[in-house]
Amino acid sequence: MQNTTLKKIAETMGCSISTVSRALKHHPDISVKTREKVLELAAILDYEPNAFAVHLRTKHSKLIGLLVPAISNHFYESFISSVEEESRKNGYSLMILQSANDPDIESDNLRLFRQNRVTGLFACITADTTDLRHYNKMKELDIPVVFFDKVPEEKGLNKVCLADERAAFIAAEAITQAKKTKILALFGDPKLSITQKRRDAFERYIHKNNKGASIDLVFAKNSAEAETDTYKALEKTKKPDVVFCMSDELLLGAMKAIRQKQINIPRELGIITISNGFIPSLYYPEITYVETSGYKLGKLAFTQLMACLSGQPPLQELFVESSLVEGGSL
Amino acid sequence: MQNTTLKKIAETMGCSISTVSRALKHHPDISVKTREKVLELAAILDYEPNAFAVHLRTKHSKLIGLLVPAISNHFYESFISSVEEESRKNGYSLMILQSANDPDIESDNLRLFRQNRVTGLFACITADTTDLRHYNKMKELDIPVVFFDKVPEEKGLNKVCLADERAAFIAAEAITQAKKTKILALFGDPKLSITQKRRDAFERYIHKNNKGASIDLVFAKNSAEAETDTYKALEKTKKPDVVFCMSDELLLGAMKAIRQKQINIPRELGIITISNGFIPSLYYPEITYVETSGYKLGKLAFTQLMACLSGQPPLQELFVESSLVEGGSL
DNA sequence: AATATTCTCGCAATCGTTTGTAATTTTTTT
DNA sequence: AAAAAAATTACAAACGATTGCGAGAATATT
């Protein structure tokens, strides 16, 4: 069956299309009597405005693009969920694409977003994104981009991030207060600025406030690498007394190694991570973590995008604060 | 900056819009020479077809709707991820909305899908969905709907589901083969049909093939309940020698109790669950599970939808088979 | 050389809305 | 009652792309 259109309503009512259109949006030009009739008829015929026609005409797509590395990820999930919620509340639809951490797919997706004339875009860049041309093209087309989580280094972009330094700082503080000195620190891809920031903050704090502590610094690209690296570290004669993981992914790997070696937490070894809290709650004792909420980040990103859309874009880098959540692992 | 349009290209080339349009899609009517020129110019001007205009004209939206209870869910995530992947490969965009298990939001969302003239729809109904009118409206508009996971009872609908009975059956089989006889079986909300199906299949198999085995049947609404219930069961004098969980959520609770009691797996106690595999892999030893893959379900759903779109709709209920994935927990 | 055939390309309608402006009707004013 | 003002509705041009049809130019046929 065909969809009801303004034309169909107009014809069955015996009036013009524009009258119908205006009546439906309570335009003062239309008399109450006709408006009522139109509204009634529209309800009967189940009229649903054709979003494509509306967007084509108004040039306002009410569509927001969202680019994440992967949907199946415990952090992005909560971000997505939160953004979807806000979008729907504000009458926007969401177009979600995954880059799979591949710059080629990323640029394909950005093209798709452009073709769909998204009103705005949330983007999390891949580890290998070096070419920002596609993003710049968005700017040329007046499509505001709010980068989140993994953001480019460039200045003058809208970014919302977890307070990476702060989170690492808090973790380092907790380790220091727990009087741990032999630290195994697991970080992710060293190319990413998030890694650099967390690492810097972590080392700075430890060197300044935890004199005599040693840091065994390891970069692991994924969970499996984290596992082997942790395993190796635990076989050394000078075993660590605490493990710091900068992400859930690394925590998973580290915990597997720890379980294999049957090491008791927290008696023999402390562990702390940066997380949104889901994974840490799976273990017993629960893992102490510095909270970084994808949910909050999503809310913040949305506000930021709305600000861009409705006025002068406040080009700036915003942060979601972190806090320590005590499990029993430290 | 404005987007490049066919008109702009036509004007700078000094030819008509239709020529440009045809040249861009390699229409035989257009000479190679002009085609080349158009292509070149389009590349320079960064032409991106306006999806709205295309869809309005062609009446083919290349947009697929996806309705899930929640994005932040370890099962739907993989489903979404899989569907997104297929969609992109096939030139479709995805519009994802969450129902939050609320029938009102569900119907709002269905309206949104209609307004956006989705080409097809994947839907997982809420636990309280009784009114299928909104879905029937889709059918009237020739929008095929593929229900997945939680599907309506009605006949004559496209459904793709996990083989709930089979999964429980396989788990029961594995338990029997492992010669376990004192079974603690954790099931979810007894109101849900999925619970009933799994329970029936499980009990039937055990009673028939594992003579002398006893089943301690427990219904737990969430992870916390599963934890207390498991804890209690482990304190009884007649301890279970195996735990069966019908879902990841229950597994998480059970494992916490087991960890607290410092019980060795698999030496003192076996455990098996039904899962998509993520949570089981977090433990050491990894948990043996019957796989129910959201990923595979997504692939199946997509194929089903494509079939509906490209010919006679094969109204039918399809199932994703389950298989046993051996961890070291049994 | 005249006609037929094939190549190229442009015209114009269309998809379903929105919206400025003009036209018509009704009401008010004098 | 005639003119002015206000209220109501219709007309028509966009938005950007697609596509059937026809026109003109180039080539082929006799």
XYZ file of C-alpha atoms (C1' of nucleotides) in Angstrom:
720
model
C 0.000 0.000 0.000
C 1.149 3.498 -0.705
C 1.846 5.926 2.070
C -0.565 8.762 2.662
C 0.736 12.058 1.372
C -0.330 15.637 1.790
C -1.663 15.483 -1.738
C -3.947 12.591 -0.954
C -5.350 14.370 2.071
C -5.799 17.555 0.076
C -7.635 15.757 -2.670
C -10.039 13.911 -0.422
C -10.666 17.121 1.494
C -10.970 19.224 -1.585
C -8.436 21.818 -0.589
C -4.876 22.651 -1.466
C -1.743 20.892 -0.319
C -0.394 23.967 1.376
C -3.508 24.288 3.477
C -3.089 20.747 4.654
C 0.556 21.252 5.381
C -0.111 24.378 7.403
C -3.088 22.932 9.195
C -0.995 20.015 10.364
C 1.467 22.293 12.026
C -1.121 24.578 13.556
C -0.217 27.532 11.412
C -2.313 30.572 12.479
C -3.254 31.265 8.869
C -5.541 28.264 8.852
C -8.965 28.491 10.463
C -9.730 26.236 13.354
C -12.504 24.561 11.444
C -10.396 23.405 8.537
C -7.546 22.537 10.826
C -9.760 20.179 12.771
C -10.967 18.534 9.605
C -7.445 18.092 8.290
C -6.192 16.704 11.569
C -9.025 14.240 11.698
C -8.521 13.073 8.161
C -4.791 12.773 8.665
C -5.383 10.579 11.669
C -7.781 8.365 9.770
C -5.448 7.977 6.824
C -2.482 7.399 9.127
C -0.495 10.185 7.659
C 3.233 10.073 8.381
C 5.333 12.844 6.896
C 7.952 11.600 4.503
C 11.184 12.323 6.284
C 13.133 12.437 3.032
C 10.915 15.059 1.506
C 10.988 17.101 4.683
C 14.738 16.932 4.954
C 15.263 17.654 1.308
C 13.132 20.707 1.580
C 14.206 21.997 4.961
C 17.831 21.006 4.623
C 17.716 19.846 8.188
C 18.195 16.129 8.386
C 17.542 15.504 12.059
C 20.033 12.739 11.637
C 23.128 12.389 13.739
C 26.056 10.253 12.732
C 27.957 8.166 15.204
C 31.218 6.495 14.377
C 32.699 4.000 16.783
C 35.465 1.444 16.368
C 33.058 -1.318 17.306
C 29.605 -1.574 18.730
C 30.459 -4.737 20.631
C 32.523 -3.025 23.182
C 31.644 -2.466 26.776
C 32.673 1.086 26.732
C 31.164 2.255 23.456
C 27.972 0.437 24.136
C 27.177 2.663 27.068
C 28.207 5.694 25.079
C 25.961 4.695 22.198
C 23.113 3.879 24.467
C 23.341 7.223 26.127
C 23.581 9.156 22.868
C 20.672 7.249 21.371
C 18.562 8.114 24.352
C 19.297 11.812 24.085
C 18.876 11.821 20.345
C 15.459 10.288 20.471
C 14.372 12.658 23.205
C 15.394 15.556 21.016
C 13.816 14.269 17.855
C 16.963 13.131 16.160
C 17.683 9.795 14.592
C 21.006 8.085 14.913
C 23.051 6.550 12.170
C 25.652 4.292 13.695
C 28.622 2.916 11.814
C 31.666 0.990 12.942
C 35.138 1.648 11.705
C 36.591 -1.637 12.916
C 39.664 0.476 13.619
C 40.374 0.545 9.910
C 41.061 3.992 8.425
C 39.696 2.875 5.056
C 36.384 1.807 6.476
C 36.452 4.961 8.517
C 36.648 7.159 5.451
C 34.006 5.091 3.669
C 31.741 5.652 6.601
C 32.408 9.348 6.684
C 31.380 9.463 3.060
C 28.165 7.693 3.945
C 27.502 10.210 6.656
C 27.998 13.003 4.176
C 25.729 11.406 1.634
C 23.085 11.152 4.278
C 23.646 14.758 5.135
C 23.947 14.172 8.824
C 23.283 17.238 10.925
C 26.173 16.473 13.176
C 28.673 13.765 13.905
C 30.183 12.007 16.863
C 33.430 10.369 15.970
C 36.008 8.258 17.664
C 39.056 8.001 15.452
C 41.005 4.825 14.806
C 44.473 4.260 16.173
C 45.841 4.698 12.673
C 43.931 7.784 11.636
C 46.468 10.281 10.455
C 44.600 11.885 7.622
C 41.932 14.234 8.864
C 40.859 15.378 5.407
C 37.574 13.576 5.611
C 36.826 15.275 8.875
C 37.836 18.633 7.511
C 35.445 18.118 4.655
C 32.692 17.794 7.224
C 33.631 21.150 8.605
C 33.546 22.690 5.156
C 30.007 21.438 4.830
C 29.107 22.975 8.164
C 28.605 19.610 9.779
C 29.861 19.930 13.325
C 31.992 17.065 14.536
C 32.364 16.188 18.167
C 35.256 13.838 18.714
C 35.015 11.578 21.691
C 37.258 9.210 23.547
C 39.994 8.746 20.964
C 40.480 12.209 19.565
C 42.988 13.806 17.221
C 45.797 15.930 18.584
C 44.929 18.985 16.524
C 43.829 22.112 18.259
C 40.569 23.853 17.539
C 38.382 20.779 17.446
C 35.429 19.846 19.568
C 36.488 17.080 21.853
C 34.927 15.361 24.786
C 37.143 13.002 26.644
C 37.489 11.131 29.754
C 39.845 12.969 32.000
C 42.658 10.689 30.986
C 45.357 12.315 33.019
C 43.155 12.584 36.062
C 42.150 8.936 35.881
C 45.728 7.751 35.687
C 46.613 10.196 38.405
C 43.944 8.835 40.705
C 45.061 5.284 40.062
C 48.658 6.181 40.800
C 47.545 7.860 43.966
C 45.635 4.793 45.087
C 48.633 2.593 44.411
C 50.856 4.904 46.388
C 48.506 5.017 49.316
C 48.364 1.236 49.283
C 52.130 1.307 49.694
C 52.799 -0.735 46.642
C 56.178 -0.195 45.061
C 56.780 -2.812 42.433
C 54.413 -1.742 39.735
C 53.562 -3.569 36.556
C 51.868 -0.973 34.372
C 49.995 -2.093 31.286
C 49.261 0.471 28.638
C 47.620 0.227 25.236
C 48.806 1.281 21.837
C 51.574 3.855 22.408
C 50.540 5.724 19.274
C 47.283 6.846 20.816
C 47.266 10.097 22.659
C 45.115 8.569 25.356
C 47.914 6.133 26.071
C 50.498 8.866 26.174
C 48.464 11.032 28.463
C 47.686 8.281 30.890
C 51.222 7.083 30.893
C 52.682 10.518 31.480
C 50.315 11.301 34.293
C 50.859 7.925 35.872
C 54.640 8.066 35.759
C 54.774 11.644 36.858
C 52.744 10.959 39.935
C 54.628 7.841 40.912
C 58.038 9.413 40.420
C 57.073 12.380 42.470
C 55.086 10.812 45.268
C 56.090 7.192 45.449
C 59.815 7.420 45.870
C 61.629 4.202 45.422
C 58.834 2.631 43.442
C 59.739 0.953 40.203
C 57.528 0.835 37.143
C 57.668 -2.048 34.730
C 56.158 -0.409 31.691
C 54.468 -2.624 29.127
C 52.538 -1.746 25.985
C 50.001 -4.333 24.933
C 47.853 -3.940 21.872
C 45.156 -6.278 23.043
C 43.979 -8.650 25.675
C 46.124 -11.538 24.509
C 49.284 -9.468 24.607
C 48.386 -8.233 28.055
C 48.028 -11.809 29.159
C 51.428 -12.978 27.950
C 53.142 -9.856 29.212
C 51.607 -10.213 32.628
C 52.456 -13.874 32.693
C 56.080 -13.116 31.943
C 56.233 -10.414 34.568
C 54.869 -12.812 37.154
C 57.608 -15.296 36.410
C 60.396 -12.892 37.065
C 62.246 -13.197 40.315
C 61.361 -9.664 41.203
C 57.621 -10.034 41.041
C 55.357 -6.990 40.952
C 53.183 -6.296 43.965
C 50.601 -4.390 41.999
C 49.313 -4.311 38.442
C 47.866 -1.227 36.816
C 45.801 -1.602 33.644
C 44.796 1.388 31.633
C 41.718 -0.349 30.215
C 39.266 -3.183 30.630
C 40.736 -5.020 27.717
C 44.125 -5.162 29.336
C 42.582 -6.076 32.663
C 40.980 -9.126 31.109
C 44.311 -10.331 29.826
C 46.108 -9.587 33.058
C 43.491 -11.385 35.129
C 43.778 -14.473 33.005
C 47.487 -14.622 33.613
C 46.978 -14.034 37.309
C 44.403 -16.797 37.495
C 46.677 -19.174 35.702
C 49.433 -18.517 38.158
C 46.902 -18.975 40.950
C 47.942 -15.788 42.603
C 45.749 -14.497 45.375
C 44.275 -11.071 45.069
C 44.791 -8.865 46.990
C 47.085 -10.779 49.366
C 49.909 -11.537 46.980
C 49.167 -8.966 44.327
C 47.094 -5.833 44.039
C 45.405 -4.772 40.844
C 43.711 -1.596 39.734
C 42.299 -0.538 36.415
C 40.552 2.253 34.579
C 37.085 1.141 33.580
C 33.422 1.914 33.371
C 32.830 -0.626 36.087
C 31.240 -3.564 34.390
C 34.212 -5.829 33.990
C 35.665 -5.094 37.436
C 32.413 -6.232 39.008
C 32.733 -9.656 37.460
C 35.560 -10.737 39.660
C 35.767 -11.712 43.249
C 37.015 -9.757 44.948
C 35.770 -6.982 42.717
C 38.505 -5.015 41.101
C 39.219 -1.526 42.338
C 38.918 0.870 39.436
C 38.934 4.480 38.421
C 35.574 5.122 36.909
C 35.257 6.485 33.401
C 31.664 6.508 32.348
C 30.696 6.115 28.719
C 27.227 7.066 29.737
C 28.277 10.414 31.115
C 30.549 10.963 28.174
C 27.627 10.416 25.843
C 25.533 12.986 27.629
C 28.353 15.467 27.527
C 29.001 14.840 23.846
C 25.374 15.360 23.016
C 25.201 18.651 24.868
C 28.309 19.742 23.072
C 26.878 18.871 19.687
C 23.626 20.640 20.427
C 25.616 23.695 21.383
C 27.431 23.567 18.062
C 24.181 23.260 16.196
C 22.394 26.033 17.940
C 24.796 28.881 17.922
C 28.450 29.690 17.939
C 30.397 26.474 18.221
C 32.251 26.451 21.517
C 35.402 24.872 20.202
C 36.852 23.225 23.215
C 37.960 20.137 24.928
C 35.656 18.948 27.679
C 36.261 16.262 30.221
C 34.259 13.834 32.243
C 35.645 13.581 35.745
C 36.755 10.295 37.216
C 36.540 8.873 40.678
C 37.953 5.903 42.503
C 35.642 2.981 43.122
C 36.973 0.629 45.729
C 36.738 -3.062 45.032
C 38.778 -5.414 47.129
C 41.680 -5.850 44.805
C 44.183 -3.374 46.124
C 29.866 25.700 2.298
C 27.128 24.271 0.197
C 27.247 20.751 -1.084
C 27.959 20.181 -4.727
C 24.868 19.268 -6.656
C 24.243 17.942 -10.111
C 23.113 21.411 -11.036
C 26.388 22.977 -10.042
C 28.346 20.446 -12.047
C 26.057 20.942 -15.009
C 26.463 24.698 -14.884
C 30.235 24.701 -14.670
C 30.386 22.127 -17.455
C 27.831 23.894 -19.550
C 25.576 20.919 -20.044
C 22.296 19.707 -18.639
C 21.626 18.140 -15.299
C 20.372 14.944 -16.851
C 23.579 14.496 -18.779
C 25.564 14.804 -15.593
C 23.305 12.391 -13.816
C 23.594 9.829 -16.563
C 27.307 10.279 -16.998
C 27.883 9.617 -13.336
C 26.209 6.267 -13.584
C 27.819 5.266 -16.824
C 24.645 5.393 -18.826
C 25.316 4.240 -22.434
C 23.549 7.263 -23.828
C 26.410 9.475 -22.787
C 29.600 9.585 -24.840
C 32.821 8.523 -23.248
C 34.297 11.954 -23.722
C 31.636 13.828 -21.788
C 31.462 11.107 -19.209
C 35.137 11.483 -18.476
C 34.804 15.204 -18.146
C 31.849 14.882 -15.792
C 33.569 12.288 -13.677
C 36.626 14.426 -13.412
C 34.699 17.498 -12.441
C 32.625 15.587 -9.946
C 35.787 14.338 -8.307
C 37.236 17.827 -8.120
C 34.087 19.300 -6.664
C 33.716 16.404 -4.274
C 30.255 15.539 -5.410
C 28.248 13.402 -3.032
C 24.721 12.522 -4.095
C 22.095 13.807 -1.710
C 20.683 10.658 -0.215
C 17.376 12.345 0.598
C 16.786 13.465 -2.941
C 17.738 10.058 -4.281
C 15.481 8.250 -1.893
C 12.612 10.614 -2.433
C 12.835 10.077 -6.119
C 13.636 6.384 -6.237
C 11.461 5.445 -3.293
C 14.185 3.135 -2.115
C 15.596 4.319 1.162
C 18.498 1.942 1.600
C 17.805 2.340 5.263
C 17.186 -0.533 7.603
C 15.577 -0.121 10.988
C 16.740 -2.042 14.016
C 14.804 -2.116 17.247
C 16.392 -3.618 20.327
C 15.449 -3.442 23.994
C 18.820 -1.955 24.801
C 22.087 -1.428 23.034
C 24.071 -1.964 26.214
C 23.493 -5.632 26.357
C 25.993 -8.323 25.782
C 23.785 -10.247 23.507
C 22.261 -7.499 21.368
C 25.582 -5.849 20.939
C 26.876 -8.720 18.891
C 23.653 -8.892 16.970
C 23.821 -5.198 16.167
C 27.447 -5.393 15.270
C 26.812 -8.203 12.878
C 23.840 -6.561 11.237
C 25.685 -3.288 10.860
C 28.520 -5.081 9.149
C 26.233 -6.768 6.649
C 24.258 -3.620 6.069
C 27.263 -1.572 5.209
C 28.611 -4.254 2.919
C 25.317 -4.212 1.070
C 25.032 -0.481 0.841
C 22.415 -0.030 3.513
C 22.451 2.302 6.443
C 21.193 1.305 9.830
C 18.856 3.221 12.052
C 19.054 1.821 15.548
C 16.549 2.572 18.277
C 16.079 1.157 21.756
C 12.726 0.303 23.219
C 13.950 0.095 26.807
C 11.430 -2.721 27.050
C 8.653 -0.146 27.103
C 5.786 -0.743 24.664
C 5.115 2.999 24.418
C 8.642 3.804 23.381
C 8.458 0.817 21.095
C 5.498 2.218 19.201
C 7.062 5.680 19.079
C 10.103 4.136 17.536
C 8.101 2.214 15.004
C 6.527 5.477 13.970
C 9.972 6.964 13.518
C 10.958 4.049 11.350
C 7.910 4.615 9.218
C 8.577 8.305 8.894
C 12.029 7.498 7.735
C 10.591 5.040 5.264
C 12.892 2.238 6.251
C 13.253 -0.437 3.601
C 13.024 -3.179 6.175
C 13.015 -3.711 9.887
C 14.576 -5.972 12.468
C 12.611 -6.013 15.661
C 12.873 -7.601 19.054
C 9.631 -7.093 20.901
C 9.376 -6.094 24.539
C 8.230 -8.515 27.181
C 4.960 -6.582 27.403
C 4.206 -6.179 23.713
C 0.698 -7.427 23.140
C -0.498 -5.037 20.494
C 0.990 -5.816 17.105
C -0.908 -3.099 15.253
C 2.167 -1.013 14.678
C 3.900 -3.981 13.175
C 0.926 -4.775 11.000
C 1.004 -1.235 9.714
C 4.513 -1.919 8.536
C 3.267 -4.833 6.564
C 0.568 -2.723 4.977
C 3.272 -0.364 3.797
C 5.220 -3.262 2.328
C 7.985 -2.902 4.851
C 9.165 -6.404 5.689
C 9.749 -7.080 9.358
C 12.101 -9.748 10.611
C 11.559 -10.472 14.276
C 14.525 -11.745 16.177
C 15.229 -13.206 19.579
C 12.048 -12.212 21.395
C 9.361 -12.777 18.822
C 5.571 -12.721 18.869
C 3.665 -15.974 19.061
C 1.612 -15.253 15.950
C 2.025 -17.465 12.946
C 2.937 -16.193 9.530
C 5.688 -13.825 10.589
C 9.350 -13.799 9.738
C 11.258 -14.876 12.772
C 14.820 -15.776 13.493
C 15.541 -17.231 16.884
C 18.078 -19.037 18.872
C 17.258 -22.680 19.252
C 16.386 -22.408 22.905
C 15.424 -25.999 23.487
C 18.417 -27.328 21.628
C 20.818 -25.230 23.675
C 19.460 -26.532 26.976
C 19.450 -30.001 25.517
C 23.092 -29.803 24.574
C 24.043 -28.508 27.999
C 22.168 -31.356 29.663
C 23.909 -33.784 27.370
C 27.333 -32.399 28.260
C 26.538 -32.663 31.963
C 25.429 -36.241 31.552
C 28.507 -37.185 29.605
C 30.661 -35.615 32.299
C 28.962 -37.997 34.709
C 27.730 -35.272 36.961
C 24.652 -36.121 38.961
C 24.072 -33.447 41.566
C 22.906 -30.582 39.450
C 22.263 -27.040 40.553
C 20.257 -25.514 37.707
C 19.802 -21.758 37.572
C 17.030 -20.383 35.422
C 15.786 -16.851 34.833
C 12.354 -15.326 35.123
C 9.880 -18.227 34.982
C 7.344 -16.034 33.188
C 9.446 -15.777 30.057
C 8.844 -18.374 27.426
C 12.551 -18.716 26.866
C 12.910 -19.854 30.482
C 10.135 -22.368 30.153
C 11.505 -23.805 26.953
C 14.987 -24.183 28.281
C 13.820 -25.623 31.552
C 11.563 -28.180 29.899
C 14.226 -29.332 27.511
C 16.809 -29.501 30.242
C 14.728 -31.485 32.662
C 13.410 -33.799 30.005
C 16.880 -34.742 28.878
C 18.240 -35.272 32.367
C 15.304 -37.359 33.507
C 15.526 -39.514 30.483
C 19.267 -39.969 30.064
C 20.863 -39.215 33.389
C 19.113 -41.648 35.677
C 19.665 -41.040 39.303
C 20.665 -37.459 38.792
C 19.001 -34.848 40.952
C 18.177 -31.334 39.862
C 18.116 -28.491 42.336
C 15.992 -26.055 40.385
C 16.381 -22.356 41.151
C 14.818 -19.320 39.508
C 16.862 -16.179 39.863
C 15.745 -12.878 38.428
C 19.187 -11.382 38.261
C 22.825 -11.785 38.964
C 22.551 -10.956 42.643
C 19.860 -13.546 43.220
C 21.904 -16.117 41.375
C 24.794 -15.340 43.671
C 22.876 -15.825 46.910
C 21.135 -18.902 45.637
C 24.370 -20.474 44.546
C 26.010 -19.557 47.801
C 23.241 -21.248 49.730
C 23.410 -24.347 47.597
C 27.126 -24.587 48.172
C 26.642 -24.555 51.922
C 24.328 -27.517 51.955
C 25.722 -30.795 53.096
C 24.776 -32.364 49.809
C 26.773 -30.053 47.595
C 26.151 -29.959 43.854
C 28.861 -31.304 41.584
C 27.809 -29.175 38.653
C 26.085 -25.849 38.083
C 24.047 -25.066 35.008
C 23.223 -21.444 34.200
C 20.783 -20.565 31.492
C 22.376 -17.181 30.860
C 25.476 -15.077 31.298
C 23.816 -12.969 33.900
C 23.218 -15.950 36.122
C 26.698 -17.234 35.449
C 28.175 -14.016 36.770
C 26.300 -14.407 40.030
C 27.103 -18.068 40.366
C 30.786 -17.484 39.740
C 30.948 -14.838 42.414
C 29.542 -17.246 44.954
C 31.938 -19.941 43.807
C 34.885 -17.593 44.088
C 33.849 -16.562 47.541
C 33.725 -20.147 48.654
C 37.114 -20.655 47.034
C 35.913 -23.712 45.248
C 38.145 -25.093 42.566
C 36.791 -25.432 39.086
C 36.588 -28.007 37.625
C 38.040 -30.251 40.316
C 35.443 -29.702 42.991
C 32.646 -28.347 40.876
C 31.764 -28.241 37.227
C 29.937 -25.355 35.617
C 28.322 -24.864 32.252
C 26.270 -22.048 30.816
C 24.428 -20.837 27.759
C 26.164 -17.813 26.362
C 27.524 -16.025 23.352
C 31.001 -16.722 24.619
C 32.281 -13.417 25.851
C 31.717 -13.799 29.566
C 32.870 -17.453 29.676
C 36.191 -16.415 28.187
C 36.875 -14.044 31.044
C 37.479 -16.788 33.525
C 40.302 -19.162 34.046
C 39.708 -21.907 33.280
C 37.356 -20.655 30.646
C 33.778 -21.717 31.182
C 32.325 -24.431 28.978
C 29.249 -23.057 27.284
C 26.606 -23.791 24.728
C 27.018 -21.137 22.141
C 24.122 -18.933 21.157
C 25.610 -16.436 18.847
C 24.092 -13.028 18.394
C 26.549 -12.655 15.591
C 25.211 -15.641 13.703
C 21.677 -14.598 14.477
C 22.412 -11.214 12.936
C 23.729 -12.802 9.781
C 20.715 -15.030 9.535
C 18.321 -12.159 10.113
C 19.999 -10.121 7.433
C 19.796 -12.903 4.885
C 16.158 -13.336 5.765
C 15.443 -9.641 5.274
C 17.266 -9.561 1.974
C 15.190 -12.483 0.832
C 12.037 -10.612 1.746
C 13.196 -7.557 -0.149
C 14.228 -9.321 -3.272
C 11.338 -11.547 -4.092
C 8.637 -13.557 -2.479
C 8.911 -13.297 1.259
C 9.700 -16.703 2.730
C 7.513 -16.383 5.806
C 9.087 -18.735 8.242
C 10.740 -19.240 11.543
C 14.447 -19.905 11.342
C 16.800 -21.000 14.056
C 20.447 -20.577 14.735
C 21.921 -23.835 15.844
C 23.882 -24.074 19.023
C 27.044 -25.965 19.674
C 29.097 -26.854 22.668
C 32.261 -24.887 23.216
C 34.580 -26.619 25.602
C 36.248 -24.483 28.207
C 37.872 -26.213 31.104
C 35.062 -25.888 33.569
C 33.298 -29.208 33.269
C 22.734 13.043 -52.452
C 18.832 11.785 -50.041
C 17.184 8.950 -46.516
C 17.590 6.011 -42.590
C 19.963 4.897 -38.458
C 22.481 5.551 -34.499
C 24.624 8.703 -30.903
C 24.258 12.322 -27.813
C 22.077 15.105 -25.147
C 18.306 18.357 -23.220
C 13.406 19.095 -21.696
C 10.300 18.493 -18.380
C 7.746 15.866 -15.101
C 8.122 13.712 -10.798
C 9.027 12.252 -5.755
C 6.513 14.876 -1.017
C 7.281 18.784 1.545
C 7.720 23.785 2.844
C 6.856 28.583 2.343
C 6.633 33.406 0.169
C 3.240 35.682 -2.188
C -0.963 36.401 -4.473
C -5.893 35.735 -4.670
C -10.179 35.319 -2.705
C -13.457 35.763 0.812
C -15.072 37.657 5.001
C -15.317 41.166 8.360
C -14.785 45.811 9.821
C -14.838 50.686 9.243
C -16.600 55.028 7.647
C -23.181 50.919 0.714
C -18.547 51.468 -0.573
C -13.874 51.126 0.713
C -10.377 49.334 3.729
C -8.630 45.822 6.673
C -8.291 41.238 8.128
C -8.783 36.416 7.625
C -8.456 32.462 4.945
C -6.839 29.648 1.362
C -4.571 28.640 -3.238
C -0.641 29.023 -6.437
C 3.807 28.024 -7.535
C 8.582 27.699 -6.866
C 11.857 25.535 -4.654
C 14.918 21.226 -2.460
C 18.230 17.553 -5.628
C 17.985 13.679 -8.124
C 15.931 10.287 -11.770
C 14.081 9.072 -16.199
C 10.817 8.711 -20.383
C 10.691 11.000 -24.470
C 11.977 13.753 -28.140
C 15.288 16.802 -30.770
C 19.373 17.563 -33.173
C 23.866 16.035 -34.789
C 26.728 12.593 -36.541
C 27.216 8.514 -39.060
C 25.682 4.842 -42.112
C 22.915 2.999 -45.875
C 21.143 2.861 -50.493
